Coordinates of C-alpha atoms and ligand atoms in Angstrom, one line a residue:
X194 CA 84.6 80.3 108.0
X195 CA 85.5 77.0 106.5
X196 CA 86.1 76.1 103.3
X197 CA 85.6 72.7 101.2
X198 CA 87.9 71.8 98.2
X199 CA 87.1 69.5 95.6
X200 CA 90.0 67.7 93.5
X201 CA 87.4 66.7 90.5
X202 CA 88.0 64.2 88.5
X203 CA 88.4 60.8 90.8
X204 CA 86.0 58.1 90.2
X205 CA 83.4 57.1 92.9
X206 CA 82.8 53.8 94.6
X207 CA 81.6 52.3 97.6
X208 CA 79.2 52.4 99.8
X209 CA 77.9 55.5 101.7
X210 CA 75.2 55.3 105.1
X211 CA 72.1 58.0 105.1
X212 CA 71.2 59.8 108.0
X213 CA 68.6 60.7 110.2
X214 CA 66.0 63.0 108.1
X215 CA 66.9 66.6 109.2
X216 CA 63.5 68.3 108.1
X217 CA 61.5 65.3 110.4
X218 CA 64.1 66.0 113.1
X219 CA 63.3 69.2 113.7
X220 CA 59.5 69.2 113.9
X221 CA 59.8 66.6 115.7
X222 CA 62.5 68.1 118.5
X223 CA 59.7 70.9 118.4
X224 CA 57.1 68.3 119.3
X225 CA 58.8 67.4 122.5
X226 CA 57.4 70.8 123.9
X227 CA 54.0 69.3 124.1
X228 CA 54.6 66.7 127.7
X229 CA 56.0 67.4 130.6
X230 CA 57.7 63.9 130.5
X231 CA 60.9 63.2 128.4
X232 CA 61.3 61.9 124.8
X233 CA 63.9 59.7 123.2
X234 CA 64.6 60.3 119.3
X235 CA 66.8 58.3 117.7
X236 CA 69.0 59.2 114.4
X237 CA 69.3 62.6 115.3
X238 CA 71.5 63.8 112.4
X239 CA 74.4 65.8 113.6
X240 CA 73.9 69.5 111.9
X241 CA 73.9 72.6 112.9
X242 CA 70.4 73.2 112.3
X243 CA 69.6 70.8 114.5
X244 CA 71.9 72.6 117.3
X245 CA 70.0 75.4 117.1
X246 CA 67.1 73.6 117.4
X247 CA 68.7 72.2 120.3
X248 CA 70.0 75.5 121.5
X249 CA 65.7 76.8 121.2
X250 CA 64.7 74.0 123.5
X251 CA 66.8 75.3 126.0
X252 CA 66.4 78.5 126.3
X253 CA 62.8 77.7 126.0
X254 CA 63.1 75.7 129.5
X255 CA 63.3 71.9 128.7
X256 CA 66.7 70.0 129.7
X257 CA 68.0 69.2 126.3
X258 CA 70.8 66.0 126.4
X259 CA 72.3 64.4 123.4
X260 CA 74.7 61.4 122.8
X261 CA 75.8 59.7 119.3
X262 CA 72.7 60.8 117.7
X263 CA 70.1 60.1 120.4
X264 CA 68.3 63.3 122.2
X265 CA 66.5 63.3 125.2
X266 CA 64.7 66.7 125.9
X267 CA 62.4 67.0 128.9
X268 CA 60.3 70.1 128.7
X269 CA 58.7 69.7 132.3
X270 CA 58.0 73.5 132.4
X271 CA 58.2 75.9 129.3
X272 CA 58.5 79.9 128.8
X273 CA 56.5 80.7 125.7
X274 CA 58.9 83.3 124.0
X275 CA 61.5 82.7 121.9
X276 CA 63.9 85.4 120.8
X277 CA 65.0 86.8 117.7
X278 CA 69.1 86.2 118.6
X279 CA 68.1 82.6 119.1
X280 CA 65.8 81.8 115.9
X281 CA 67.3 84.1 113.9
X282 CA 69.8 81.2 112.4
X283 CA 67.2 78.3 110.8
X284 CA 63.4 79.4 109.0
X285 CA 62.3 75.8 111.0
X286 CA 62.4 77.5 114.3
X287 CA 59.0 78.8 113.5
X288 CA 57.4 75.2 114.3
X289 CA 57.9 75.6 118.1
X290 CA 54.8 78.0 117.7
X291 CA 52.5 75.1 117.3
X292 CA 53.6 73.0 120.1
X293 CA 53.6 76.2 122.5
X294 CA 50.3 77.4 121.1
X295 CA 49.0 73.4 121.7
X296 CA 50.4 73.2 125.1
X297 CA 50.6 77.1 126.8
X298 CA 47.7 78.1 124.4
X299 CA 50.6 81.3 123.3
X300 CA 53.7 81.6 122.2
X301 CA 55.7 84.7 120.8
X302 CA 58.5 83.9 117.9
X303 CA 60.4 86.1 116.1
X304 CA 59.4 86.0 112.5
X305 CA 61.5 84.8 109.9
X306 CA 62.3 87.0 107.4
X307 CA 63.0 85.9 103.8
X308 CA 66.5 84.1 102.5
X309 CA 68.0 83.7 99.4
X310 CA 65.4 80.8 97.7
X311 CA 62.7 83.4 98.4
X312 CA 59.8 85.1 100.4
X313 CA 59.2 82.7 103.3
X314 CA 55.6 83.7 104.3
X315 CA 54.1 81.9 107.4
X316 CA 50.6 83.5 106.7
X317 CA 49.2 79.8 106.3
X318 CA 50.4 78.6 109.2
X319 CA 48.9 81.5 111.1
X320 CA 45.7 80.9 109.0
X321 CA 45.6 77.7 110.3
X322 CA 46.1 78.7 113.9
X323 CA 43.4 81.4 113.8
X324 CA 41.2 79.0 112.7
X325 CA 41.7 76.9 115.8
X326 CA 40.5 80.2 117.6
X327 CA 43.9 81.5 117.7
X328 CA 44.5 85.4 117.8
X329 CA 47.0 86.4 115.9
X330 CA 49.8 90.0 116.1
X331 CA 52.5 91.1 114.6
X332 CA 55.0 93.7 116.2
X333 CA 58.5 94.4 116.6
X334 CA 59.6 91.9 114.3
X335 CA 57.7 89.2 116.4
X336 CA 54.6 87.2 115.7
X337 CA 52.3 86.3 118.9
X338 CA 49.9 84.2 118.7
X339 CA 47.3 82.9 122.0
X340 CA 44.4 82.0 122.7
X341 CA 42.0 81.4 126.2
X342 CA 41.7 77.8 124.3
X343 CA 41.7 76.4 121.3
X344 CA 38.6 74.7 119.6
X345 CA 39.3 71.8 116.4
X346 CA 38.1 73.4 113.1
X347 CA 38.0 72.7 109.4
X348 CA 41.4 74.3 108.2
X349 CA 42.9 74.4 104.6
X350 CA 46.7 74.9 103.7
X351 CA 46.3 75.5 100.0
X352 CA 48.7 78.3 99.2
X353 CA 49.6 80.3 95.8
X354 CA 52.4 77.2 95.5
X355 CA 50.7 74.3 96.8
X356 CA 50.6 73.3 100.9
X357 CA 53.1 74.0 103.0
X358 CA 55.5 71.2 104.9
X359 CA 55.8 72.9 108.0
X360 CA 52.6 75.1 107.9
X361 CA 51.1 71.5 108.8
X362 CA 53.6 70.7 110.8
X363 CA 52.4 73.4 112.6
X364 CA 48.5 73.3 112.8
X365 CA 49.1 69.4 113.4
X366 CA 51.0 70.3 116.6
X367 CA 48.9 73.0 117.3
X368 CA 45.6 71.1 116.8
X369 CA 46.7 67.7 118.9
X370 CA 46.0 69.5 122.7
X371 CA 43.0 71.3 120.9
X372 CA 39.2 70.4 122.0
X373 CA 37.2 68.0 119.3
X374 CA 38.2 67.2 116.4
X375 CA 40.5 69.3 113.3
X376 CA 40.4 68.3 109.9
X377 CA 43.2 70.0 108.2
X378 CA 42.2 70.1 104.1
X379 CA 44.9 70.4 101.5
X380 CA 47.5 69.2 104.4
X381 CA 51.2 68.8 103.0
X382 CA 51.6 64.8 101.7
X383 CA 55.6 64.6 102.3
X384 CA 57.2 62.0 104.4
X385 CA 58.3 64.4 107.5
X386 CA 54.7 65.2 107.9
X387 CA 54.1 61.6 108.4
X388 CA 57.2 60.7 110.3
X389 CA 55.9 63.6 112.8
X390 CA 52.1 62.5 113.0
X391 CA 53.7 59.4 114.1
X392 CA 55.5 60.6 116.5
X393 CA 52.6 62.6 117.8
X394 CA 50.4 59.6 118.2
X395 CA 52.8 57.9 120.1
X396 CA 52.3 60.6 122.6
X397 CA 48.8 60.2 122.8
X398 CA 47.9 61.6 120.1
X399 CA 44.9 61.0 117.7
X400 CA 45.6 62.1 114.1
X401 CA 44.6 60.1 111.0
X402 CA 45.2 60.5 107.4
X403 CA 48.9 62.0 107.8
X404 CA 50.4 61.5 104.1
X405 CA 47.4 62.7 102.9
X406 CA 45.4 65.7 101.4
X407 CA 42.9 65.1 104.6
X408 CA 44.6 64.6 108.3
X409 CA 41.4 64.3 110.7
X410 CA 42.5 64.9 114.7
X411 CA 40.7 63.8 117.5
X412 CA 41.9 66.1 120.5
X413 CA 43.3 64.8 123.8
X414 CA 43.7 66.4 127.0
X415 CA 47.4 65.6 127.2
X416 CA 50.0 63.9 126.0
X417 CA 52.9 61.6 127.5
X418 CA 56.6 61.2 126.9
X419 CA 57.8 59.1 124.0
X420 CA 60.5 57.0 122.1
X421 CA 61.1 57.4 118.3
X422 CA 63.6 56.9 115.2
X423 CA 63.3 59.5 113.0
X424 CA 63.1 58.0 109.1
X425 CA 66.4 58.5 106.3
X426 CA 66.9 62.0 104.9
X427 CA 65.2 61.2 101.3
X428 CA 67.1 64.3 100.2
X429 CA 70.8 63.7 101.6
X430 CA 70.2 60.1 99.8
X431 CA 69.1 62.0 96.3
X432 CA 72.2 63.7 97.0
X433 CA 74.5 61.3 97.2
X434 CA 72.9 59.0 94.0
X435 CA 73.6 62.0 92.1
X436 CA 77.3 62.0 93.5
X437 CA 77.0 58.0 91.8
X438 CA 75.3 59.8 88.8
X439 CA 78.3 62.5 88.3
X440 CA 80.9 60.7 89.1
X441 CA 80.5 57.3 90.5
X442 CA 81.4 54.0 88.8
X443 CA 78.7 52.0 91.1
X444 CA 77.7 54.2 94.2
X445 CA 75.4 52.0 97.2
X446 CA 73.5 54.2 99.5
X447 CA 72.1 51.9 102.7
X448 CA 69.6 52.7 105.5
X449 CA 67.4 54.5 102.6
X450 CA 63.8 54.3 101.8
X451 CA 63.1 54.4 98.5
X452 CA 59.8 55.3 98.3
X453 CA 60.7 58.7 99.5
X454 CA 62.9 58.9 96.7
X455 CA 60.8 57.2 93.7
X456 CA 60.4 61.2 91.9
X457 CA 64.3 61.2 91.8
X458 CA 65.2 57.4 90.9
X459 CA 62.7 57.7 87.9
X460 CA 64.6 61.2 87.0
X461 CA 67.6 59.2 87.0
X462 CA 66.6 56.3 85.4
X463 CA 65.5 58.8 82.5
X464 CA 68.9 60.6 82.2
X465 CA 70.2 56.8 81.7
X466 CA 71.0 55.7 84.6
X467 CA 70.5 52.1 86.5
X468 CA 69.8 51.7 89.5
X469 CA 68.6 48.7 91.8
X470 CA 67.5 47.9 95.5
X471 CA 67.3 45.3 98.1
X472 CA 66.3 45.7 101.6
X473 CA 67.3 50.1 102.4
X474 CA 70.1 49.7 100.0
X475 CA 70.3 51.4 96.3
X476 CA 72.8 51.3 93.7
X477 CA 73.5 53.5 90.9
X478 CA 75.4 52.4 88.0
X479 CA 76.2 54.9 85.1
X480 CA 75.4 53.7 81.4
X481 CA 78.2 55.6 79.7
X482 CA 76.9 59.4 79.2
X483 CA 74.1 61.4 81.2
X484 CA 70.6 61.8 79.2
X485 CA 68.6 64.5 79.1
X486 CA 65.3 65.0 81.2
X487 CA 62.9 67.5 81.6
X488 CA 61.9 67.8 85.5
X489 CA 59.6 70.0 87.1
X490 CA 59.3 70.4 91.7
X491 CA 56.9 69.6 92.9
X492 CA 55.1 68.9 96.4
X493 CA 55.9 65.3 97.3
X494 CA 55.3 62.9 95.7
X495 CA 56.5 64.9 92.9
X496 CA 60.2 66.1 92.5
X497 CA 61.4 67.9 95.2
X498 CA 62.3 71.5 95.0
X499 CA 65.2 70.4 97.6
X500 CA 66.9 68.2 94.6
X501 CA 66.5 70.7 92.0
X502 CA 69.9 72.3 92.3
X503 CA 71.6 68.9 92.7
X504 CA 69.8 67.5 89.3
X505 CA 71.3 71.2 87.8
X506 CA 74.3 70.1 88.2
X507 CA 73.9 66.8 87.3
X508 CA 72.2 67.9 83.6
X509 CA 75.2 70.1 83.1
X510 CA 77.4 67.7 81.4
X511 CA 74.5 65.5 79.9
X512 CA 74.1 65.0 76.2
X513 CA 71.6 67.5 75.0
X514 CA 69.3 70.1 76.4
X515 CA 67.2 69.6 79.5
X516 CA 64.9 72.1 81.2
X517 CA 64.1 72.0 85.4
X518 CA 61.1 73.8 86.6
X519 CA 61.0 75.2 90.1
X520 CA 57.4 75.3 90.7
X521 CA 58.1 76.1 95.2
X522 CA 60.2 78.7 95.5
X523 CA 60.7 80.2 91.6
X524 CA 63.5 82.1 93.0
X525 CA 65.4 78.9 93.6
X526 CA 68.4 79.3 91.0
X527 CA 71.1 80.7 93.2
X528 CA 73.7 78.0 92.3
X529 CA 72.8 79.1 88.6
X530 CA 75.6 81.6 88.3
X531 CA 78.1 79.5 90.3
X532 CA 77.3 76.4 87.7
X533 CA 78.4 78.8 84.9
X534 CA 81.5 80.2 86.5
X535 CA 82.6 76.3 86.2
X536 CA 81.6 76.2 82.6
X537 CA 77.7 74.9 82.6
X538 CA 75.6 76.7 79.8
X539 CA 72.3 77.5 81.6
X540 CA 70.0 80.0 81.1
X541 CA 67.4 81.0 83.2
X542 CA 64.1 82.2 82.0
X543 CA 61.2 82.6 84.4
X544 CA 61.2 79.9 87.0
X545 CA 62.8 77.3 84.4
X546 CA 66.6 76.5 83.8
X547 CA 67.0 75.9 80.5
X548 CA 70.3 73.4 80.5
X549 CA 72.7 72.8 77.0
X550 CA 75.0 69.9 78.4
X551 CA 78.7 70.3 78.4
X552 CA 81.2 67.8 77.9
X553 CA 83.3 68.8 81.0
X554 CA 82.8 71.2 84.2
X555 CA 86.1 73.3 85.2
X556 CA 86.6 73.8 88.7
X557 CA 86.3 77.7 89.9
X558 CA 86.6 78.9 93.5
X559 CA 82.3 79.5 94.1
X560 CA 80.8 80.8 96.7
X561 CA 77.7 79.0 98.6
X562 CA 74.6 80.2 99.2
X563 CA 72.1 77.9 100.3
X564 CA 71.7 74.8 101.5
X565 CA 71.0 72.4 98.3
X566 CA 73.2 75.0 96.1
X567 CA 76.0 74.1 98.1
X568 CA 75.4 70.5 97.3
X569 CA 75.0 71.1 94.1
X570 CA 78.6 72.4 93.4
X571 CA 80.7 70.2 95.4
X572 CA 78.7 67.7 93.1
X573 CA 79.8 70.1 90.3
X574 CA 83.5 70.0 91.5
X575 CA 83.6 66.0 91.4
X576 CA 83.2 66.1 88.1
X577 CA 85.3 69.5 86.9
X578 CA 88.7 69.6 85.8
X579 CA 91.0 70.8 89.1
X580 CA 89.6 72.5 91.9
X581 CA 86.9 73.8 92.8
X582 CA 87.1 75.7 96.4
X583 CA 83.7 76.2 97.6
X584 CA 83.1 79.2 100.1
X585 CA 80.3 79.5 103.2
X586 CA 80.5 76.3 103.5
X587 CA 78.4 76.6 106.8
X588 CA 75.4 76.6 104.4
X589 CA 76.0 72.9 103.9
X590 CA 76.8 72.0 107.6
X591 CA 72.8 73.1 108.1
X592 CA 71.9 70.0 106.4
X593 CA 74.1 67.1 105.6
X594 CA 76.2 65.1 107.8
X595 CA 79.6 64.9 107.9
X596 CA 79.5 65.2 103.7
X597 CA 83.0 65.8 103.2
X598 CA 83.8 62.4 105.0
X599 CA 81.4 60.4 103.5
X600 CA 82.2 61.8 100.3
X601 CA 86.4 61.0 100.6
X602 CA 85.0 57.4 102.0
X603 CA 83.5 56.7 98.4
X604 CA 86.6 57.6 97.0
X605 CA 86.3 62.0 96.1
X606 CA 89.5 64.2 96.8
X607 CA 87.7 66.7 99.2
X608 CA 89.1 68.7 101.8
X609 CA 87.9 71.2 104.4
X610 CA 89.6 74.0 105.2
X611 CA 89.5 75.9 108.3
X612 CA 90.0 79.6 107.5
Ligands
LIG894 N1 54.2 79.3 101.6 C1 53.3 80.3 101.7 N2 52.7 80.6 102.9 C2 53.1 79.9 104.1 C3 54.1 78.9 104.0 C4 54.6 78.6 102.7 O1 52.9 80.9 100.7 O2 52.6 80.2 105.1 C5 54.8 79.0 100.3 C6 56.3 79.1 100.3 O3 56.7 80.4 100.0 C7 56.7 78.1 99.2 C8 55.6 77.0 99.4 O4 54.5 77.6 100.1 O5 56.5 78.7 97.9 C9 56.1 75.8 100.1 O6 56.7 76.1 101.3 P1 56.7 75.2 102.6 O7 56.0 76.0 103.7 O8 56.2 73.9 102.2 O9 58.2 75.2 103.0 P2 58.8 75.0 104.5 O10 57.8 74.1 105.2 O11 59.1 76.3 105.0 C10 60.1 72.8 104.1 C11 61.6 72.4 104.1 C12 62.3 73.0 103.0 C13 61.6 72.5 101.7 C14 60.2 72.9 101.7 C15 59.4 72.4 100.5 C16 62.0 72.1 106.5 C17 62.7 72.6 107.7 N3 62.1 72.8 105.4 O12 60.1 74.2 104.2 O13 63.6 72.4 103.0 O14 62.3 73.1 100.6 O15 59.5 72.4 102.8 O16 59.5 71.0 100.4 O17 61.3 71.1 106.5 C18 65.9 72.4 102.7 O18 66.0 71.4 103.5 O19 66.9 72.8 102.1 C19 64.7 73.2 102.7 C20 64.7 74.4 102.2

């Protein structure tokens, strides 16, 4: 299991390219189920999530080829189960059900059980399929779901915390192939969603409103093969600003959409920060010491949940008290303890952080345990005092591209360690 160490304390500079979004790649690879005929995405980040979204394909039938970040999958005939030992690895590989319940009308998935940011209930996506005429059962650890065909409906995905991301995802996929027309109410608003509708509607598809509380699809009998770029990760470009933030002297981020990231630039901004754009590039320039800010997640366009441990470890050495509350997954605090084995006085109470900044980190040998935790203390260890050796550091490989060379590239002491 490899290892990452962080020399802290070396100013960052430069400038640093974003990747392909991996939480729109992998609906979108899923999409690829629905035609016979092959499909082209472009900016396929390089992550191990995405291999085993790669390695689902496959077994699921389709011819899967990949080269310098373009995939071509061809799914010209499908089987319709997929395995716990091969979706046991990534929560995402639950959005080939939609595709295979659009396309085979069944499909049989091994449920995903919870992780460490929580309970990961699927019950709305299965809502949403049930509406569409779907039957739905649960054994052995698997979830089937079929149907002799499936019939468009008026659906809402309004759960206890808001929508869900790939709950629509889902019913979207699920509801393209249906017959007449799906409104799907309370439908997820983030930037994947819309990056997949798109893609779906260059298949053939009909779907109007993605981005929205209200997506309305017309159904079609089929759908054809198709070319796409998938759109920046919004969250590995939050990351990185808040590598300029924590220890950067003027950090540029390129190939970016700000948009996607307005709920973290206005955080930043707050805690002191400046930052400017021109044409997929942003700069962030610190203004001597890190400010305060209150933040609370939200579903997009609020703050994401997925740059909530990040801005913990940002807020850590600020001037003053801050609080972050997680309002998706209230569990989300793993890096918590980590962040106070390196010297950050944070208290949790409830689902809210309560943060008294420090004047300096210390670097601490930490152990990883999700995804955005991980990122969150190899931002930690560019700013501590000495090293900071971070453990399970598969956890980040799931999610951000080669982050250990980009990071060097803007100037950080970081290396990996093969254990
Ligand atoms: N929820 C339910 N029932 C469901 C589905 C979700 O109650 O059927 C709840 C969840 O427990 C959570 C909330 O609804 O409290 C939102 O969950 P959502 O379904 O939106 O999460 P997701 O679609 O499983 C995606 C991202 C996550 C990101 C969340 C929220 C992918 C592959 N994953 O998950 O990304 O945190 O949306 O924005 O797109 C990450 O990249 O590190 C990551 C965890």
């Amino acid at each position: 299991m490899d290892k990452i160490i962080v020399h802290g304390g070396h100013t960052l500079a430069g400038t640093v390219k974003i990747s392909g979004s991996k939480n729109s790649a992998l609906p979108i690879l899923a999409a690829t189920l629905l035609t016979k005929e092959p499909c082209v995405i472009h900016r396929v980040p390089d992550l191990s999530d995405v291999h085993y979204m790669l390695q689902i394909l496959n077994h699921l039938g389709a011819e899967v080829e990949r080269a310098s970040g373009v995939v071509t999958v061809k799914a010209e005939k499908v089987d319709t189960v997929a395995p716990y030992d091969v979706v046991r690895k990534m929560r995402a590989s639950v959005c080939v059900l939609g595709p295979l319940l659009g396309r085979e009308k069944e499909a049989t998935v091994s449920l995903p059980g919870g992780c460490v940011i929580g309970d990961r209930p699927i019950d709305l996506h299965l809502r949403g399929f049930e509406a569409l005429g779907a039957a739905v059962r649960v054994h052995a650890g698997n979830v089937k779901v079929f149907a002799p065909e499936l019939v468009g409906a008026k659906i809402s995905l309004k759960g206890k915390f808001g929508s869900t991301v790939l709950g629509t995802d889902n019913v979207l996929m699920a509801s393209v192939l249906a017959e007449g027309t799906t409104v799907i109410e309370d439908a997820a608003c983030e930037p994947e969603v819309v990056d997949l509708a798109n893609f779906l509607n260059k298949m053939g598809a009909r779907i109007e409103g993605a981005g929205t509380p209200q997506i309305v699809v017309e159904g079609v009998k089929e759908l054809h093969g198709a070319e796409h770029e998938v759109i920046p990760d919004r969250i590995e470009a939050g990351t990185f600003l808040v590598a300029g933030a924590i220890a950067g002297r003027e950090v540029t981020i390129t190939r970016a959409k700000y948009d996607h990231l307005a709920a973290v630039g206005t955080a930043l901004e707050a805690c002191g920060f400046n930052l400017t754009r021109s044409n997929g590039a942003i700069t962030i320039r610190p203004n001597g010491s890190v400010g305060s800010v209150d933040l609370r997640t939200e579903p997009y366009p609020g703050f994401p949940t997925d740059m909530q441990a990040q801005m913990c470890a940002l807020l850590a050495t600020a001037r003053g008290d801050s609080e972050v509350t997680e309002n998706i997954f209230p569990q989300r605090f793993m890096h918590v303890s980590e962040l106070k084995r390196m010297g950050a006085a944070i208290e949790l109470d409830g689902a809210t952080a309560k943060i008294r900044g420090v004047n300096g980190l210390s670097g601490a040998p930490v152990m990883a345990s999700d995804l955005r935790a991980s990122a969150a203390l190899v931002l930690a260890g560019l700013k501590a005092e000495g090293e900071t050796e971070i453990n399970r550091v598969y956890h980040i490989d799931r999610g951000y591209e080669l982050i250990d060379e980009k990071l060097g590239s803007l100037g950080a002491h970081i290396e990996r360690v093969k254990v």
